[in-house]
PDB file of C-alpha atoms in Angstrom:
ATOM      1  CA  MET A  71     -81.367 -11.725 -25.431  1.00  0.00           C
ATOM      2  CA  PRO A  72     -78.453 -14.236 -25.210  1.00  0.00           C
ATOM      3  CA  LEU A  73     -75.603 -13.095 -22.899  1.00  0.00           C
ATOM      4  CA  ARG A  74     -73.011 -13.264 -25.686  1.00  0.00           C
ATOM      5  CA  ASP A  75     -74.991 -11.226 -28.042  1.00  0.00           C
ATOM      6  CA  SER A  76     -75.336  -8.443 -25.368  1.00  0.00           C
ATOM      7  CA  PHE A  77     -71.532  -8.221 -25.050  1.00  0.00           C
ATOM      8  CA  PRO A  78     -69.951  -9.540 -28.520  1.00  0.00           C
ATOM      9  CA  GLN A  79     -66.936  -7.502 -27.974  1.00  0.00           C
ATOM     10  CA  PHE A  80     -65.692  -9.228 -24.975  1.00  0.00           C
ATOM     11  CA  VAL A  81     -67.721 -12.408 -24.245  1.00  0.00           C
ATOM     12  CA  ARG A  82     -66.730 -15.646 -25.841  1.00  0.00           C
ATOM     13  CA  GLN A  83     -68.213 -19.170 -25.354  1.00  0.00           C
ATOM     14  CA  ASP A  84     -66.420 -22.693 -24.724  1.00  0.00           C
ATOM     15  CA  VAL A  85     -62.910 -21.234 -23.964  1.00  0.00           C
ATOM     16  CA  PRO A  86     -60.394 -23.517 -22.812  1.00  0.00           C
ATOM     17  CA  LEU A  87     -59.273 -22.553 -19.324  1.00  0.00           C
ATOM     18  CA  SER A  88     -56.063 -24.683 -19.179  1.00  0.00           C
ATOM     19  CA  VAL A  89     -54.123 -21.964 -20.973  1.00  0.00           C
ATOM     20  CA  TYR A  90     -55.069 -19.517 -18.176  1.00  0.00           C
ATOM     21  CA  THR A  91     -53.651 -21.758 -15.441  1.00  0.00           C
ATOM     22  CA  ARG A  92     -50.218 -22.630 -14.217  1.00  0.00           C
ATOM     23  CA  LEU A  93     -51.093 -26.256 -14.236  1.00  0.00           C
ATOM     24  CA  GLN A  94     -52.511 -26.151 -17.686  1.00  0.00           C
ATOM     25  CA  LEU A  95     -55.267 -28.446 -16.774  1.00  0.00           C
ATOM     26  CA  GLY A  96     -58.979 -28.459 -16.915  1.00  0.00           C
ATOM     27  CA  GLY A  97     -61.891 -28.034 -19.390  1.00  0.00           C
ATOM     28  CA  THR A  98     -63.687 -25.146 -20.963  1.00  0.00           C
ATOM     29  CA  ALA A  99     -65.774 -22.177 -19.455  1.00  0.00           C
ATOM     30  CA  GLU A 100     -69.238 -22.005 -20.783  1.00  0.00           C
ATOM     31  CA  PHE A 101     -68.749 -18.139 -20.927  1.00  0.00           C
ATOM     32  CA  PHE A 102     -65.688 -16.229 -20.677  1.00  0.00           C
ATOM     33  CA  ALA A 103     -65.328 -12.469 -20.403  1.00  0.00           C
ATOM     34  CA  GLU A 104     -62.338  -9.948 -20.383  1.00  0.00           C
ATOM     35  CA  PRO A 105     -64.011  -6.592 -19.830  1.00  0.00           C
ATOM     36  CA  GLU A 106     -61.975  -3.485 -20.830  1.00  0.00           C
ATOM     37  CA  ASN A 107     -63.025  -1.519 -17.724  1.00  0.00           C
ATOM     38  CA  GLU A 108     -64.956  -1.267 -14.642  1.00  0.00           C
ATOM     39  CA  ALA A 109     -68.220  -0.081 -16.413  1.00  0.00           C
ATOM     40  CA  GLU A 110     -68.157  -3.232 -18.605  1.00  0.00           C
ATOM     41  CA  LEU A 111     -67.526  -5.392 -15.686  1.00  0.00           C
ATOM     42  CA  ILE A 112     -70.471  -4.066 -13.629  1.00  0.00           C
ATOM     43  CA  GLU A 113     -72.608  -4.596 -16.801  1.00  0.00           C
ATOM     44  CA  ILE A 114     -71.669  -8.163 -17.245  1.00  0.00           C
ATOM     45  CA  LEU A 115     -72.195  -8.791 -13.466  1.00  0.00           C
ATOM     46  CA  LYS A 116     -75.695  -7.289 -13.498  1.00  0.00           C
ATOM     47  CA  LEU A 117     -76.754  -9.411 -16.565  1.00  0.00           C
ATOM     48  CA  CYS A 118     -75.390 -12.486 -14.988  1.00  0.00           C
ATOM     49  CA  ARG A 119     -77.399 -11.765 -11.827  1.00  0.00           C
ATOM     50  CA  GLN A 120     -80.561 -11.228 -13.976  1.00  0.00           C
ATOM     51  CA  GLN A 121     -80.005 -14.660 -15.785  1.00  0.00           C
ATOM     52  CA  ASN A 122     -79.107 -16.513 -12.706  1.00  0.00           C
ATOM     53  CA  LEU A 123     -75.705 -17.254 -14.161  1.00  0.00           C
ATOM     54  CA  PRO A 124     -72.955 -18.317 -11.689  1.00  0.00           C
ATOM     55  CA  VAL A 125     -69.752 -15.974 -11.865  1.00  0.00           C
ATOM     56  CA  ARG A 126     -66.284 -16.942 -11.050  1.00  0.00           C
ATOM     57  CA  ILE A 127     -63.233 -14.376 -11.139  1.00  0.00           C
ATOM     58  CA  LEU A 128     -60.007 -15.706 -12.715  1.00  0.00           C
ATOM     59  CA  GLY A 129     -56.814 -14.114 -11.539  1.00  0.00           C
ATOM     60  CA  ALA A 130     -53.200 -15.277 -12.695  1.00  0.00           C
ATOM     61  CA  GLY A 131     -54.376 -18.985 -12.206  1.00  0.00           C
ATOM     62  CA  SER A 132     -51.256 -19.717 -10.317  1.00  0.00           C
ATOM     63  CA  ASN A 133     -52.938 -21.833  -7.717  1.00  0.00           C
ATOM     64  CA  LEU A 134     -56.112 -22.908  -9.540  1.00  0.00           C
ATOM     65  CA  LEU A 135     -57.262 -26.348 -10.540  1.00  0.00           C
ATOM     66  CA  VAL A 136     -59.990 -26.501 -13.084  1.00  0.00           C
ATOM     67  CA  PRO A 137     -62.111 -29.690 -13.342  1.00  0.00           C
ATOM     68  CA  ASP A 138     -61.853 -31.675 -16.598  1.00  0.00           C
ATOM     69  CA  ALA A 139     -65.418 -31.322 -17.184  1.00  0.00           C
ATOM     70  CA  GLY A 140     -65.090 -27.423 -17.236  1.00  0.00           C
ATOM     71  CA  ILE A 141     -67.162 -24.704 -15.670  1.00  0.00           C
ATOM     72  CA  ALA A 142     -70.730 -23.913 -16.149  1.00  0.00           C
ATOM     73  CA  GLY A 143     -71.544 -20.049 -16.069  1.00  0.00           C
ATOM     74  CA  MET A 144     -69.377 -17.081 -16.436  1.00  0.00           C
ATOM     75  CA  VAL A 145     -65.635 -16.862 -15.874  1.00  0.00           C
ATOM     76  CA  ILE A 146     -64.375 -13.248 -15.846  1.00  0.00           C
ATOM     77  CA  ALA A 147     -60.651 -12.243 -16.180  1.00  0.00           C
ATOM     78  CA  LEU A 148     -59.591  -8.943 -14.818  1.00  0.00           C
ATOM     79  CA  SER A 149     -56.542  -8.864 -17.241  1.00  0.00           C
ATOM     80  CA  LYS A 150     -57.006  -5.713 -19.176  1.00  0.00           C
ATOM     81  CA  PRO A 151     -54.693  -2.642 -18.467  1.00  0.00           C
ATOM     82  CA  GLU A 152     -57.565  -0.879 -16.603  1.00  0.00           C
ATOM     83  CA  PHE A 153     -57.321  -3.363 -13.895  1.00  0.00           C
ATOM     84  CA  CYS A 154     -53.589  -3.696 -13.887  1.00  0.00           C
ATOM     85  CA  ARG A 155     -52.497  -0.128 -12.996  1.00  0.00           C
ATOM     86  CA  ILE A 156     -50.100   0.600 -10.268  1.00  0.00           C
ATOM     87  CA  THR A 157     -49.783   4.023  -8.869  1.00  0.00           C
ATOM     88  CA  ALA A 158     -47.975   5.541  -5.706  1.00  0.00           C
ATOM     89  CA  ASP A 159     -48.575   8.378  -3.564  1.00  0.00           C
ATOM     90  CA  GLY A 160     -46.202   9.030  -0.752  1.00  0.00           C
ATOM     91  CA  GLN A 161     -45.931   5.851   1.386  1.00  0.00           C
ATOM     92  CA  LYS A 162     -49.114   4.400  -0.369  1.00  0.00           C
ATOM     93  CA  ILE A 163     -49.140   2.221  -3.500  1.00  0.00           C
ATOM     94  CA  THR A 164     -52.371   1.432  -5.171  1.00  0.00           C
ATOM     95  CA  ALA A 165     -52.624  -1.533  -7.632  1.00  0.00           C
ATOM     96  CA  GLY A 166     -55.404  -3.085  -9.662  1.00  0.00           C
ATOM     97  CA  ALA A 167     -56.575  -6.684  -8.892  1.00  0.00           C
ATOM     98  CA  GLY A 168     -55.239  -8.009 -12.090  1.00  0.00           C
ATOM     99  CA  SER A 169     -51.656  -6.535 -11.425  1.00  0.00           C
ATOM    100  CA  PRO A 170     -48.919  -9.264 -11.274  1.00  0.00           C
ATOM    101  CA  PHE A 171     -48.104  -9.405  -7.636  1.00  0.00           C
ATOM    102  CA  GLY A 172     -44.280  -9.584  -8.621  1.00  0.00           C
ATOM    103  CA  GLN A 173     -44.782  -6.195 -10.415  1.00  0.00           C
ATOM    104  CA  VAL A 174     -46.331  -4.486  -7.425  1.00  0.00           C
ATOM    105  CA  ILE A 175     -43.386  -5.749  -5.198  1.00  0.00           C
ATOM    106  CA  THR A 176     -40.636  -4.646  -7.551  1.00  0.00           C
ATOM    107  CA  HIS A 177     -42.314  -1.231  -8.249  1.00  0.00           C
ATOM    108  CA  SER A 178     -42.593  -0.682  -4.548  1.00  0.00           C
ATOM    109  CA  VAL A 179     -38.946  -1.466  -3.889  1.00  0.00           C
ATOM    110  CA  SER A 180     -37.788   0.869  -6.730  1.00  0.00           C
ATOM    111  CA  LEU A 181     -39.655   3.685  -5.071  1.00  0.00           C
ATOM    112  CA  GLY A 182     -38.038   2.959  -1.573  1.00  0.00           C
ATOM    113  CA  LEU A 183     -41.344   1.451  -0.076  1.00  0.00           C
ATOM    114  CA  GLY A 184     -40.517  -1.621   1.980  1.00  0.00           C
ATOM    115  CA  GLY A 185     -42.597  -4.216   3.636  1.00  0.00           C
ATOM    116  CA  ILE A 186     -43.640  -6.485   0.806  1.00  0.00           C
ATOM    117  CA  GLU A 187     -40.336  -7.300  -0.673  1.00  0.00           C
ATOM    118  CA  ALA A 188     -40.391 -10.409   1.566  1.00  0.00           C
ATOM    119  CA  PHE A 189     -43.098 -11.746  -0.837  1.00  0.00           C
ATOM    120  CA  VAL A 190     -40.818 -11.738  -3.936  1.00  0.00           C
ATOM    121  CA  GLY A 191     -40.950 -14.923  -5.998  1.00  0.00           C
ATOM    122  CA  MET A 192     -44.562 -15.628  -4.911  1.00  0.00           C
ATOM    123  CA  PRO A 193     -46.683 -16.112  -8.123  1.00  0.00           C
ATOM    124  CA  GLY A 194     -50.108 -14.849  -8.909  1.00  0.00           C
ATOM    125  CA  SER A 195     -52.226 -11.731  -9.075  1.00  0.00           C
ATOM    126  CA  PHE A 196     -52.284  -8.725  -6.619  1.00  0.00           C
ATOM    127  CA  GLY A 197     -56.004  -9.497  -6.215  1.00  0.00           C
ATOM    128  CA  GLY A 198     -55.416 -13.094  -5.304  1.00  0.00           C
ATOM    129  CA  ALA A 199     -52.551 -12.151  -2.951  1.00  0.00           C
ATOM    130  CA  VAL A 200     -54.759  -9.789  -1.056  1.00  0.00           C
ATOM    131  CA  CYS A 201     -57.905 -11.835  -0.977  1.00  0.00           C
ATOM    132  CA  GLY A 202     -56.011 -14.915   0.185  1.00  0.00           C
ATOM    133  CA  ASN A 203     -53.928 -12.812   2.469  1.00  0.00           C
ATOM    134  CA  THR A 204     -50.630 -14.480   1.313  1.00  0.00           C
ATOM    135  CA  GLY A 205     -47.859 -14.796   3.751  1.00  0.00           C
ATOM    136  CA  THR A 206     -44.339 -15.918   4.497  1.00  0.00           C
ATOM    137  CA  ILE A 207     -42.169 -16.657   7.492  1.00  0.00           C
ATOM    138  CA  HIS A 208     -39.952 -13.827   6.310  1.00  0.00           C
ATOM    139  CA  GLY A 209     -42.605 -11.111   6.113  1.00  0.00           C
ATOM    140  CA  GLY A 210     -45.725 -12.009   7.899  1.00  0.00           C
ATOM    141  CA  ASP A 211     -49.039 -11.594   6.017  1.00  0.00           C
ATOM    142  CA  LEU A 212     -49.918  -9.177   3.265  1.00  0.00           C
ATOM    143  CA  GLY A 213     -53.015  -8.095   5.113  1.00  0.00           C
ATOM    144  CA  GLN A 214     -50.987  -6.100   7.621  1.00  0.00           C
ATOM    145  CA  TRP A 215     -50.020  -3.583   4.967  1.00  0.00           C
ATOM    146  CA  VAL A 216     -53.636  -3.025   3.512  1.00  0.00           C
ATOM    147  CA  GLU A 217     -54.965   0.459   3.990  1.00  0.00           C
ATOM    148  CA  ASN A 218     -58.238  -0.043   2.061  1.00  0.00           C
ATOM    149  CA  VAL A 219     -59.807  -2.211  -0.686  1.00  0.00           C
ATOM    150  CA  ARG A 220     -62.047  -1.279  -3.552  1.00  0.00           C
ATOM    151  CA  ILE A 221     -64.545  -4.089  -4.078  1.00  0.00           C
ATOM    152  CA  SER A 222     -67.651  -5.104  -5.877  1.00  0.00           C
ATOM    153  CA  ASP A 223     -70.385  -7.650  -4.981  1.00  0.00           C
ATOM    154  CA  PHE A 224     -71.636 -10.007  -7.626  1.00  0.00           C
ATOM    155  CA  ALA A 225     -74.625  -7.642  -8.135  1.00  0.00           C
ATOM    156  CA  GLY A 226     -72.197  -4.887  -9.476  1.00  0.00           C
ATOM    157  CA  ASN A 227     -72.315  -2.708  -6.317  1.00  0.00           C
ATOM    158  CA  VAL A 228     -68.964  -1.224  -5.568  1.00  0.00           C
ATOM    159  CA  THR A 229     -67.660  -0.093  -2.315  1.00  0.00           C
ATOM    160  CA  VAL A 230     -64.410   1.030  -0.558  1.00  0.00           C
ATOM    161  CA  LEU A 231     -63.644  -0.987   2.595  1.00  0.00           C
ATOM    162  CA  SER A 232     -61.194   0.377   5.167  1.00  0.00           C
ATOM    163  CA  LYS A 233     -58.736  -2.143   6.780  1.00  0.00           C
ATOM    164  CA  ASN A 234     -61.038  -2.356  10.074  1.00  0.00           C
ATOM    165  CA  GLU A 235     -63.958  -3.314   7.987  1.00  0.00           C
ATOM    166  CA  ILE A 236     -62.025  -6.468   6.512  1.00  0.00           C
ATOM    167  CA  THR A 237     -61.326  -9.620   8.417  1.00  0.00           C
ATOM    168  CA  PHE A 238     -57.621 -10.875   7.808  1.00  0.00           C
ATOM    169  CA  ALA A 239     -56.585 -14.409   9.111  1.00  0.00           C
ATOM    170  CA  TYR A 240     -54.221 -17.075   8.327  1.00  0.00           C
ATOM    171  CA  ARG A 241     -54.202 -17.356   4.430  1.00  0.00           C
ATOM    172  CA  TYR A 242     -57.940 -15.852   4.491  1.00  0.00           C
ATOM    173  CA  SER A 243     -59.800 -12.607   4.260  1.00  0.00           C
ATOM    174  CA  SER A 244     -63.453 -11.641   4.140  1.00  0.00           C
ATOM    175  CA  LEU A 245     -62.646 -10.212   0.598  1.00  0.00           C
ATOM    176  CA  GLU A 246     -63.234 -13.654  -0.815  1.00  0.00           C
ATOM    177  CA  ASP A 247     -66.930 -13.006  -0.632  1.00  0.00           C
ATOM    178  CA  GLY A 248     -66.680 -10.283  -3.353  1.00  0.00           C
ATOM    179  CA  ILE A 249     -64.554  -9.159  -6.274  1.00  0.00           C
ATOM    180  CA  MET A 250     -61.543  -7.005  -5.517  1.00  0.00           C
ATOM    181  CA  LEU A 251     -61.030  -4.149  -7.917  1.00  0.00           C
ATOM    182  CA  SER A 252     -57.915  -2.512  -6.375  1.00  0.00           C
ATOM    183  CA  ALA A 253     -56.371  -2.208  -3.089  1.00  0.00           C
ATOM    184  CA  THR A 254     -54.064   0.477  -1.346  1.00  0.00           C
ATOM    185  CA  LEU A 255     -51.154  -0.649   0.795  1.00  0.00           C
ATOM    186  CA  ARG A 256     -49.354   1.690   3.290  1.00  0.00           C
ATOM    187  CA  LEU A 257     -45.717   0.821   3.252  1.00  0.00           C
ATOM    188  CA  GLU A 258     -42.620   1.997   5.046  1.00  0.00           C
ATOM    189  CA  GLN A 259     -39.898   4.313   3.609  1.00  0.00           C
ATOM    190  CA  ASP A 260     -36.527   2.776   3.099  1.00  0.00           C
ATOM    191  CA  GLU A 261     -33.503   2.795   1.068  1.00  0.00           C
ATOM    192  CA  PRO A 262     -34.171   1.278  -2.480  1.00  0.00           C
ATOM    193  CA  LYS A 263     -30.610  -0.414  -2.533  1.00  0.00           C
ATOM    194  CA  ASP A 264     -31.218  -1.921   0.729  1.00  0.00           C
ATOM    195  CA  LEU A 265     -34.645  -3.142  -0.260  1.00  0.00           C
ATOM    196  CA  ALA A 266     -33.374  -4.474  -3.562  1.00  0.00           C
ATOM    197  CA  LYS A 267     -30.554  -6.407  -1.912  1.00  0.00           C
ATOM    198  CA  ARG A 268     -32.937  -7.871   0.682  1.00  0.00           C
ATOM    199  CA  MET A 269     -35.380  -8.830  -2.148  1.00  0.00           C
ATOM    200  CA  ARG A 270     -32.840 -10.613  -4.114  1.00  0.00           C
ATOM    201  CA  LYS A 271     -31.441 -12.697  -1.195  1.00  0.00           C
ATOM    202  CA  LEU A 272     -35.121 -13.803  -0.422  1.00  0.00           C
ATOM    203  CA  TRP A 273     -35.796 -14.580  -4.071  1.00  0.00           C
ATOM    204  CA  ILE A 274     -32.696 -16.856  -4.235  1.00  0.00           C
ATOM    205  CA  ILE A 275     -33.895 -18.589  -0.889  1.00  0.00           C
ATOM    206  CA  ARG A 276     -37.530 -19.147  -2.375  1.00  0.00           C
ATOM    207  CA  LYS A 277     -36.441 -20.415  -5.670  1.00  0.00           C
ATOM    208  CA  SER A 278     -34.077 -23.026  -3.963  1.00  0.00           C
ATOM    209  CA  GLN A 279     -37.189 -24.370  -2.250  1.00  0.00           C
ATOM    210  CA  GLN A 280     -39.217 -24.865  -5.363  1.00  0.00           C
ATOM    211  CA  PRO A 281     -38.972 -27.902  -7.794  1.00  0.00           C
ATOM    212  CA  ALA A 282     -36.718 -27.159 -10.712  1.00  0.00           C
ATOM    213  CA  GLY A 283     -37.238 -27.794 -14.432  1.00  0.00           C
ATOM    214  CA  ASP A 284     -39.967 -27.265 -16.886  1.00  0.00           C
ATOM    215  CA  VAL A 285     -42.646 -29.517 -15.309  1.00  0.00           C
ATOM    216  CA  ALA A 286     -45.556 -27.508 -14.019  1.00  0.00           C
ATOM    217  CA  SER A 287     -45.894 -27.425 -10.378  1.00  0.00           C
ATOM    218  CA  VAL A 288     -47.860 -25.754  -7.580  1.00  0.00           C
ATOM    219  CA  LEU A 289     -47.840 -25.614  -3.782  1.00  0.00           C
ATOM    220  CA  ALA A 290     -50.806 -27.883  -2.770  1.00  0.00           C
ATOM    221  CA  PHE A 291     -51.453 -27.389   0.827  1.00  0.00           C
ATOM    222  CA  LYS A 292     -51.302 -24.617   3.613  1.00  0.00           C
ATOM    223  CA  ASN A 293     -48.971 -25.015   6.578  1.00  0.00           C
ATOM    224  CA  PRO A 294     -50.712 -26.105   9.693  1.00  0.00           C
ATOM    225  CA  GLU A 295     -50.816 -23.107  12.000  1.00  0.00           C
ATOM    226  CA  THR A 296     -48.925 -25.013  14.757  1.00  0.00           C
ATOM    227  CA  GLY A 297     -46.275 -27.768  14.465  1.00  0.00           C
ATOM    228  CA  SER A 298     -44.563 -28.984  11.335  1.00  0.00           C
ATOM    229  CA  SER A 299     -45.011 -27.566   7.824  1.00  0.00           C
ATOM    230  CA  ALA A 300     -47.188 -29.352   5.384  1.00  0.00           C
ATOM    231  CA  SER A 301     -44.156 -30.558   3.353  1.00  0.00           C
ATOM    232  CA  GLU A 302     -42.602 -31.956   6.607  1.00  0.00           C
ATOM    233  CA  LEU A 303     -45.633 -33.883   7.331  1.00  0.00           C
ATOM    234  CA  ILE A 304     -46.060 -35.179   3.858  1.00  0.00           C
ATOM    235  CA  GLU A 305     -42.357 -36.317   3.985  1.00  0.00           C
ATOM    236  CA  GLN A 306     -42.701 -37.878   7.415  1.00  0.00           C
ATOM    237  CA  THR A 307     -45.784 -39.894   6.087  1.00  0.00           C
ATOM    238  CA  GLY A 308     -43.511 -41.303   3.385  1.00  0.00           C
ATOM    239  CA  LEU A 309     -45.425 -39.879   0.549  1.00  0.00           C
ATOM    240  CA  LYS A 310     -42.448 -38.056  -1.210  1.00  0.00           C
ATOM    241  CA  GLY A 311     -42.552 -38.940  -4.754  1.00  0.00           C
ATOM    242  CA  THR A 312     -45.927 -40.826  -4.721  1.00  0.00           C
ATOM    243  CA  ARG A 313     -47.683 -40.606  -8.111  1.00  0.00           C
ATOM    244  CA  VAL A 314     -51.259 -40.867  -9.283  1.00  0.00           C
ATOM    245  CA  GLY A 315     -51.236 -40.925 -13.136  1.00  0.00           C
ATOM    246  CA  GLY A 316     -49.582 -37.861 -14.413  1.00  0.00           C
ATOM    247  CA  ALA A 317     -49.486 -36.200 -10.950  1.00  0.00           C
ATOM    248  CA  ALA A 318     -46.803 -36.653  -8.440  1.00  0.00           C
ATOM    249  CA  ILE A 319     -45.573 -35.227  -4.961  1.00  0.00           C
ATOM    250  CA  SER A 320     -42.393 -33.400  -5.732  1.00  0.00           C
ATOM    251  CA  GLU A 321     -39.118 -35.290  -4.343  1.00  0.00           C
ATOM    252  CA  HIS A 322     -37.476 -31.892  -3.984  1.00  0.00           C
ATOM    253  CA  ASN A 323     -40.121 -30.356  -1.787  1.00  0.00           C
ATOM    254  CA  ALA A 324     -43.032 -32.417  -0.652  1.00  0.00           C
ATOM    255  CA  GLY A 325     -45.282 -29.550  -0.336  1.00  0.00           C
ATOM    256  CA  PHE A 326     -45.476 -29.141  -4.155  1.00  0.00           C
ATOM    257  CA  ILE A 327     -47.462 -31.400  -6.650  1.00  0.00           C
ATOM    258  CA  MET A 328     -45.864 -31.713 -10.101  1.00  0.00           C
ATOM    259  CA  VAL A 329     -47.875 -32.589 -13.282  1.00  0.00           C
ATOM    260  CA  ASP A 330     -46.810 -33.847 -16.641  1.00  0.00           C
ATOM    261  CA  ALA A 331     -48.212 -33.245 -20.215  1.00  0.00           C
ATOM    262  CA  GLU A 332     -50.506 -36.219 -19.926  1.00  0.00           C
ATOM    263  CA  CYS A 333     -51.893 -35.336 -16.414  1.00  0.00           C
ATOM    264  CA  THR A 334     -55.695 -34.741 -15.775  1.00  0.00           C
ATOM    265  CA  SER A 335     -57.391 -32.626 -13.141  1.00  0.00           C
ATOM    266  CA  ASP A 336     -59.007 -35.732 -11.759  1.00  0.00           C
ATOM    267  CA  GLU A 337     -55.581 -37.379 -11.159  1.00  0.00           C
ATOM    268  CA  VAL A 338     -54.433 -34.358  -9.208  1.00  0.00           C
ATOM    269  CA  LEU A 339     -57.567 -34.450  -7.059  1.00  0.00           C
ATOM    270  CA  GLN A 340     -57.000 -38.224  -6.425  1.00  0.00           C
ATOM    271  CA  LEU A 341     -53.604 -37.333  -5.302  1.00  0.00           C
ATOM    272  CA  LEU A 342     -54.704 -34.434  -3.080  1.00  0.00           C
ATOM    273  CA  ARG A 343     -57.190 -36.654  -1.287  1.00  0.00           C
ATOM    274  CA  LEU A 344     -54.577 -39.476  -0.726  1.00  0.00           C
ATOM    275  CA  VAL A 345     -52.192 -37.139   0.905  1.00  0.00           C
ATOM    276  CA  GLN A 346     -54.924 -35.688   3.137  1.00  0.00           C
ATOM    277  CA  GLU A 347     -56.192 -39.090   4.112  1.00  0.00           C
ATOM    278  CA  GLN A 348     -52.700 -40.415   4.646  1.00  0.00           C
ATOM    279  CA  VAL A 349     -51.433 -37.520   6.782  1.00  0.00           C
ATOM    280  CA  ALA A 350     -54.561 -37.355   8.888  1.00  0.00           C
ATOM    281  CA  GLN A 351     -54.358 -41.175   9.567  1.00  0.00           C
ATOM    282  CA  LYS A 352     -50.711 -41.017  10.626  1.00  0.00           C
ATOM    283  CA  THR A 353     -50.526 -37.756  12.213  1.00  0.00           C
ATOM    284  CA  GLU A 354     -53.909 -36.730  13.106  1.00  0.00           C
ATOM    285  CA  ILE A 355     -53.518 -33.393  11.318  1.00  0.00           C
ATOM    286  CA  GLU A 356     -56.030 -32.322   8.655  1.00  0.00           C
ATOM    287  CA  LEU A 357     -54.143 -30.620   5.820  1.00  0.00           C
ATOM    288  CA  GLU A 358     -56.018 -27.686   4.218  1.00  0.00           C
ATOM    289  CA  LEU A 359     -55.666 -27.025   0.427  1.00  0.00           C
ATOM    290  CA  ALA A 360     -53.674 -23.946  -0.668  1.00  0.00           C
ATOM    291  CA  LEU A 361     -54.681 -24.943  -4.245  1.00  0.00           C
ATOM    292  CA  GLU A 362     -58.000 -23.417  -5.247  1.00  0.00           C
ATOM    293  CA  VAL A 363     -60.206 -26.097  -6.766  1.00  0.00           C
ATOM    294  CA  TRP A 364     -63.153 -24.944  -9.007  1.00  0.00           C
TER     295      TRP A 364
END
């Protein structure tokens, strides 16, 4: 039986992915699913495995570049309420992978749970933040707060991993090999007012470092683990403001790539390669992408 006929209630075909990404670029998904709950997710994963259909998981799309040609196979969005619940128990907060990361932060602060307020203003889903081990100079890495993670493999087998079963490194975790369903953080008790004050201050700092205006933008490169930041290296190389078609390096912060309404994904890729080549040639430092390219 064709895949769409098996799940007509939540599987669609030829769905434009640009509307699901911050850059609003890219082609269509051959199949696109928004399961209502975990049981439906497991069913679709098992059927995709049976039909040898590749599967990709779509988060908030805040750091995703979809190719102009689109994506073959199945794209699954964990966007329904079942995957976006946030609950607390003492110093622990548990959130679904689809929860907006910002909501997890503000909910924790309102409960007087500190530790992740330093990540305020960082876009994306909670699942993406945990799996990518997001971090900041003001608050370290998110992985340090993780107690356990509920995860499925691509065959639909669900397990719970404790922190000591997960590898966290700079902007990386071993969770990227599976599908995170939810995670529990163990945070520190603090005064909600003090946490809120700190959070507002850090939000102002982060916003001041980002390009202003209505043009879509995204942080393109990871900072090297030693030495100058990616934005400093790009600026030193003289690439600030460099443009390829509708994609340009931000004049405000060279770590960001900005796109206009006529931009294509291919133009972004050309600009990314140009930056990597020029920085490597002039500084002997290989910049690694922070932007996820499908």
